[in-house]
Amino acid sequence: KWLLYGAGVAAAFLYCQARILQAAKGVPAWRERRIVPLIACTGLAEGAGIALCFSMASVSAALFAGALIARLLLWWRYRDAVKSTALASAGRAVLWLGTILPFALLLVGDPFAWAAPLGGAAAVAAGWWLKLALVTRASFKQDFSLPHLPVRGAR
């Protein structure tokens, strides 16, 4: 019962975290509508990675694998929409550290008890790196632009 309450509070927090970023309309990288599912899925992948550190149940591993795939797909869609060079290193981290390495460690995790939790920790680190890059590197403000200046009455 308390686990369900905790999951509901965590889901509400993830949604609010994603909506806060999208509400900052002055930052072009945040106003993209694809940021909400990306941040939510990144949080889900991080939560599943942390759960994998404590429980190696097959349900935890399946949820973790699904969240990793969804996060990678959502990242690619977001990256194609935003086209920011400031997020290139975070994108490589999501691919290699946050997806490929955890899947490899999940595959060898059965004989080695430390491998799956290490994969979960790697996925958490990649998620944090992505969010840090979104908040610090890709958060330049767009100034107001006036394409045509008003012309006052001629003298």
PDB file of C-alpha atoms in Angstrom:
ATOM      1  CA  LYS A   1       0.000   0.000   0.000  1.00  0.00           C
ATOM      2  CA  TRP A   2       2.742   2.501   0.955  1.00  0.00           C
ATOM      3  CA  LEU A   3       4.754   1.509  -2.105  1.00  0.00           C
ATOM      4  CA  LEU A   4       1.864   2.579  -4.325  1.00  0.00           C
ATOM      5  CA  TYR A   5       1.620   5.916  -2.519  1.00  0.00           C
ATOM      6  CA  GLY A   6       5.334   6.437  -2.986  1.00  0.00           C
ATOM      7  CA  ALA A   7       5.085   5.574  -6.676  1.00  0.00           C
ATOM      8  CA  GLY A   8       2.224   8.040  -7.097  1.00  0.00           C
ATOM      9  CA  VAL A   9       4.159  10.832  -5.409  1.00  0.00           C
ATOM     10  CA  ALA A  10       7.234  10.044  -7.525  1.00  0.00           C
ATOM     11  CA  ALA A  11       5.155  10.116 -10.724  1.00  0.00           C
ATOM     12  CA  ALA A  12       3.645  13.464  -9.747  1.00  0.00           C
ATOM     13  CA  PHE A  13       7.124  14.835  -9.017  1.00  0.00           C
ATOM     14  CA  LEU A  14       8.405  13.668 -12.409  1.00  0.00           C
ATOM     15  CA  TYR A  15       5.493  15.280 -14.200  1.00  0.00           C
ATOM     16  CA  CYS A  16       5.979  18.564 -12.329  1.00  0.00           C
ATOM     17  CA  GLN A  17       9.730  18.518 -13.009  1.00  0.00           C
ATOM     18  CA  ALA A  18       9.123  18.123 -16.725  1.00  0.00           C
ATOM     19  CA  ARG A  19       6.390  20.770 -16.858  1.00  0.00           C
ATOM     20  CA  ILE A  20       8.553  23.297 -15.005  1.00  0.00           C
ATOM     21  CA  LEU A  21      11.162  23.070 -17.745  1.00  0.00           C
ATOM     22  CA  GLN A  22       8.614  23.373 -20.527  1.00  0.00           C
ATOM     23  CA  ALA A  23       6.981  26.375 -18.841  1.00  0.00           C
ATOM     24  CA  ALA A  24      10.187  28.397 -19.198  1.00  0.00           C
ATOM     25  CA  LYS A  25       9.309  29.734 -22.630  1.00  0.00           C
ATOM     26  CA  GLY A  26      12.401  31.960 -22.806  1.00  0.00           C
ATOM     27  CA  VAL A  27      14.695  28.929 -23.210  1.00  0.00           C
ATOM     28  CA  PRO A  28      14.405  27.429 -26.709  1.00  0.00           C
ATOM     29  CA  ALA A  29      15.676  23.984 -25.684  1.00  0.00           C
ATOM     30  CA  TRP A  30      13.035  23.769 -22.964  1.00  0.00           C
ATOM     31  CA  ARG A  31      10.027  25.019 -24.862  1.00  0.00           C
ATOM     32  CA  GLU A  32      10.101  21.974 -27.158  1.00  0.00           C
ATOM     33  CA  ARG A  33       7.041  19.862 -26.362  1.00  0.00           C
ATOM     34  CA  ARG A  34       9.061  16.629 -26.453  1.00  0.00           C
ATOM     35  CA  ILE A  35      10.913  17.598 -23.276  1.00  0.00           C
ATOM     36  CA  VAL A  36       8.032  16.497 -21.033  1.00  0.00           C
ATOM     37  CA  PRO A  37       8.075  12.806 -22.043  1.00  0.00           C
ATOM     38  CA  LEU A  38      11.897  12.841 -22.199  1.00  0.00           C
ATOM     39  CA  ILE A  39      12.289  14.104 -18.618  1.00  0.00           C
ATOM     40  CA  ALA A  40       9.532  11.812 -17.345  1.00  0.00           C
ATOM     41  CA  CYS A  41      11.041   8.756 -19.025  1.00  0.00           C
ATOM     42  CA  THR A  42      14.527   9.715 -17.839  1.00  0.00           C
ATOM     43  CA  GLY A  43      13.223   9.805 -14.285  1.00  0.00           C
ATOM     44  CA  LEU A  44      11.527   6.451 -14.797  1.00  0.00           C
ATOM     45  CA  ALA A  45      14.789   4.947 -16.080  1.00  0.00           C
ATOM     46  CA  GLU A  46      16.649   6.381 -13.094  1.00  0.00           C
ATOM     47  CA  GLY A  47      14.078   5.003 -10.672  1.00  0.00           C
ATOM     48  CA  ALA A  48      14.212   1.581 -12.310  1.00  0.00           C
ATOM     49  CA  GLY A  49      18.012   1.696 -12.167  1.00  0.00           C
ATOM     50  CA  ILE A  50      17.928   2.465  -8.451  1.00  0.00           C
ATOM     51  CA  ALA A  51      15.370  -0.315  -7.919  1.00  0.00           C
ATOM     52  CA  LEU A  52      17.690  -2.683  -9.770  1.00  0.00           C
ATOM     53  CA  CYS A  53      20.428  -1.854  -7.258  1.00  0.00           C
ATOM     54  CA  PHE A  54      18.238  -3.228  -4.475  1.00  0.00           C
ATOM     55  CA  SER A  55      16.259  -5.988  -6.168  1.00  0.00           C
ATOM     56  CA  MET A  56      17.328  -8.158  -9.067  1.00  0.00           C
ATOM     57  CA  ALA A  57      13.793  -9.430  -9.691  1.00  0.00           C
ATOM     58  CA  SER A  58      12.862 -10.133 -13.289  1.00  0.00           C
ATOM     59  CA  VAL A  59      10.123  -7.486 -13.094  1.00  0.00           C
ATOM     60  CA  SER A  60      12.715  -4.867 -12.097  1.00  0.00           C
ATOM     61  CA  ALA A  61      14.998  -5.903 -14.953  1.00  0.00           C
ATOM     62  CA  ALA A  62      12.157  -5.834 -17.490  1.00  0.00           C
ATOM     63  CA  LEU A  63      10.966  -2.409 -16.327  1.00  0.00           C
ATOM     64  CA  PHE A  64      14.550  -1.153 -16.437  1.00  0.00           C
ATOM     65  CA  ALA A  65      15.140  -2.454 -19.971  1.00  0.00           C
ATOM     66  CA  GLY A  66      11.880  -0.957 -21.227  1.00  0.00           C
ATOM     67  CA  ALA A  67      12.633   2.411 -19.639  1.00  0.00           C
ATOM     68  CA  LEU A  68      16.110   2.458 -21.200  1.00  0.00           C
ATOM     69  CA  ILE A  69      14.757   1.793 -24.679  1.00  0.00           C
ATOM     70  CA  ALA A  70      12.006   4.385 -24.281  1.00  0.00           C
ATOM     71  CA  ARG A  71      14.466   6.990 -22.976  1.00  0.00           C
ATOM     72  CA  LEU A  72      16.830   6.432 -25.910  1.00  0.00           C
ATOM     73  CA  LEU A  73      14.007   6.726 -28.455  1.00  0.00           C
ATOM     74  CA  LEU A  74      12.642   9.861 -26.786  1.00  0.00           C
ATOM     75  CA  TRP A  75      16.143  11.326 -26.642  1.00  0.00           C
ATOM     76  CA  TRP A  76      16.618  10.799 -30.397  1.00  0.00           C
ATOM     77  CA  ARG A  77      13.287  12.483 -31.141  1.00  0.00           C
ATOM     78  CA  TYR A  78      14.104  15.414 -28.869  1.00  0.00           C
ATOM     79  CA  ARG A  79      17.620  15.769 -30.300  1.00  0.00           C
ATOM     80  CA  ASP A  80      16.269  15.849 -33.853  1.00  0.00           C
ATOM     81  CA  ALA A  81      13.771  18.563 -32.900  1.00  0.00           C
ATOM     82  CA  VAL A  82      16.147  20.803 -30.935  1.00  0.00           C
ATOM     83  CA  LYS A  83      19.461  20.358 -32.799  1.00  0.00           C
ATOM     84  CA  SER A  84      21.629  21.812 -30.006  1.00  0.00           C
ATOM     85  CA  THR A  85      25.368  21.200 -30.070  1.00  0.00           C
ATOM     86  CA  ALA A  86      25.442  21.858 -26.309  1.00  0.00           C
ATOM     87  CA  LEU A  87      23.739  18.493 -25.762  1.00  0.00           C
ATOM     88  CA  ALA A  88      26.113  16.360 -27.860  1.00  0.00           C
ATOM     89  CA  SER A  89      28.151  14.974 -24.946  1.00  0.00           C
ATOM     90  CA  ALA A  90      24.990  14.233 -22.967  1.00  0.00           C
ATOM     91  CA  GLY A  91      23.586  12.402 -25.984  1.00  0.00           C
ATOM     92  CA  ARG A  92      26.668  10.206 -26.191  1.00  0.00           C
ATOM     93  CA  ALA A  93      26.342   9.515 -22.455  1.00  0.00           C
ATOM     94  CA  VAL A  94      22.710   8.471 -22.876  1.00  0.00           C
ATOM     95  CA  LEU A  95      23.643   6.121 -25.706  1.00  0.00           C
ATOM     96  CA  TRP A  96      26.808   4.508 -24.349  1.00  0.00           C
ATOM     97  CA  LEU A  97      26.755   4.946 -20.572  1.00  0.00           C
ATOM     98  CA  GLY A  98      22.984   4.990 -20.179  1.00  0.00           C
ATOM     99  CA  THR A  99      21.825   2.344 -22.649  1.00  0.00           C
ATOM    100  CA  ILE A 100      24.479   0.081 -24.177  1.00  0.00           C
ATOM    101  CA  LEU A 101      26.538  -0.457 -21.001  1.00  0.00           C
ATOM    102  CA  PRO A 102      23.499  -1.228 -18.790  1.00  0.00           C
ATOM    103  CA  PHE A 103      22.134  -3.694 -21.368  1.00  0.00           C
ATOM    104  CA  ALA A 104      25.512  -5.429 -21.546  1.00  0.00           C
ATOM    105  CA  LEU A 105      25.682  -5.597 -17.766  1.00  0.00           C
ATOM    106  CA  LEU A 106      22.123  -6.944 -17.605  1.00  0.00           C
ATOM    107  CA  LEU A 107      23.091  -9.725 -19.984  1.00  0.00           C
ATOM    108  CA  VAL A 108      26.062 -10.806 -17.859  1.00  0.00           C
ATOM    109  CA  GLY A 109      24.278 -10.030 -14.599  1.00  0.00           C
ATOM    110  CA  ASP A 110      23.100 -13.569 -13.907  1.00  0.00           C
ATOM    111  CA  PRO A 111      26.471 -15.093 -12.991  1.00  0.00           C
ATOM    112  CA  PHE A 112      27.843 -11.809 -11.601  1.00  0.00           C
ATOM    113  CA  ALA A 113      25.667 -10.300  -8.873  1.00  0.00           C
ATOM    114  CA  TRP A 114      27.370  -6.891  -9.122  1.00  0.00           C
ATOM    115  CA  ALA A 115      26.792  -6.384 -12.859  1.00  0.00           C
ATOM    116  CA  ALA A 116      23.089  -5.467 -12.913  1.00  0.00           C
ATOM    117  CA  PRO A 117      23.307  -2.930 -10.048  1.00  0.00           C
ATOM    118  CA  LEU A 118      26.322  -1.382 -11.779  1.00  0.00           C
ATOM    119  CA  GLY A 119      24.220  -1.075 -14.947  1.00  0.00           C
ATOM    120  CA  GLY A 120      21.490   0.596 -12.918  1.00  0.00           C
ATOM    121  CA  ALA A 121      23.995   3.055 -11.482  1.00  0.00           C
ATOM    122  CA  ALA A 122      25.338   3.801 -14.975  1.00  0.00           C
ATOM    123  CA  ALA A 123      21.824   4.539 -16.219  1.00  0.00           C
ATOM    124  CA  VAL A 124      21.249   6.875 -13.274  1.00  0.00           C
ATOM    125  CA  ALA A 125      24.520   8.688 -13.984  1.00  0.00           C
ATOM    126  CA  ALA A 126      23.608   9.126 -17.660  1.00  0.00           C
ATOM    127  CA  GLY A 127      20.192  10.507 -16.712  1.00  0.00           C
ATOM    128  CA  TRP A 128      21.742  13.010 -14.326  1.00  0.00           C
ATOM    129  CA  TRP A 129      24.266  14.021 -16.968  1.00  0.00           C
ATOM    130  CA  LEU A 130      21.470  14.607 -19.472  1.00  0.00           C
ATOM    131  CA  LYS A 131      19.446  16.724 -17.048  1.00  0.00           C
ATOM    132  CA  LEU A 132      22.532  18.672 -15.984  1.00  0.00           C
ATOM    133  CA  ALA A 133      23.317  19.450 -19.632  1.00  0.00           C
ATOM    134  CA  LEU A 134      19.722  20.475 -20.287  1.00  0.00           C
ATOM    135  CA  VAL A 135      19.669  22.835 -17.326  1.00  0.00           C
ATOM    136  CA  THR A 136      23.173  24.312 -17.591  1.00  0.00           C
ATOM    137  CA  ARG A 137      24.469  24.036 -21.154  1.00  0.00           C
ATOM    138  CA  ALA A 138      21.330  24.201 -23.277  1.00  0.00           C
ATOM    139  CA  SER A 139      19.635  26.861 -21.187  1.00  0.00           C
ATOM    140  CA  PHE A 140      20.730  30.000 -22.950  1.00  0.00           C
ATOM    141  CA  LYS A 141      17.982  32.583 -22.998  1.00  0.00           C
ATOM    142  CA  GLN A 142      16.547  33.833 -26.207  1.00  0.00           C
ATOM    143  CA  ASP A 143      16.450  37.600 -26.228  1.00  0.00           C
ATOM    144  CA  PHE A 144      13.520  39.486 -27.594  1.00  0.00           C
ATOM    145  CA  SER A 145      13.836  40.149 -31.253  1.00  0.00           C
ATOM    146  CA  LEU A 146      12.219  42.860 -33.284  1.00  0.00           C
ATOM    147  CA  PRO A 147      12.435  41.911 -36.939  1.00  0.00           C
ATOM    148  CA  HIS A 148      11.140  45.324 -38.026  1.00  0.00           C
ATOM    149  CA  LEU A 149      11.671  48.425 -35.975  1.00  0.00           C
ATOM    150  CA  PRO A 150       8.707  50.786 -35.833  1.00  0.00           C
ATOM    151  CA  VAL A 151       9.126  53.923 -37.864  1.00  0.00           C
ATOM    152  CA  ARG A 152       7.892  57.116 -36.292  1.00  0.00           C
ATOM    153  CA  GLY A 153       6.330  59.891 -38.332  1.00  0.00           C
ATOM    154  CA  ALA A 154       8.737  61.438 -40.870  1.00  0.00           C
ATOM    155  CA  ARG A 155       9.797  65.029 -40.275  1.00  0.00           C
TER     156      ARG A 155
END
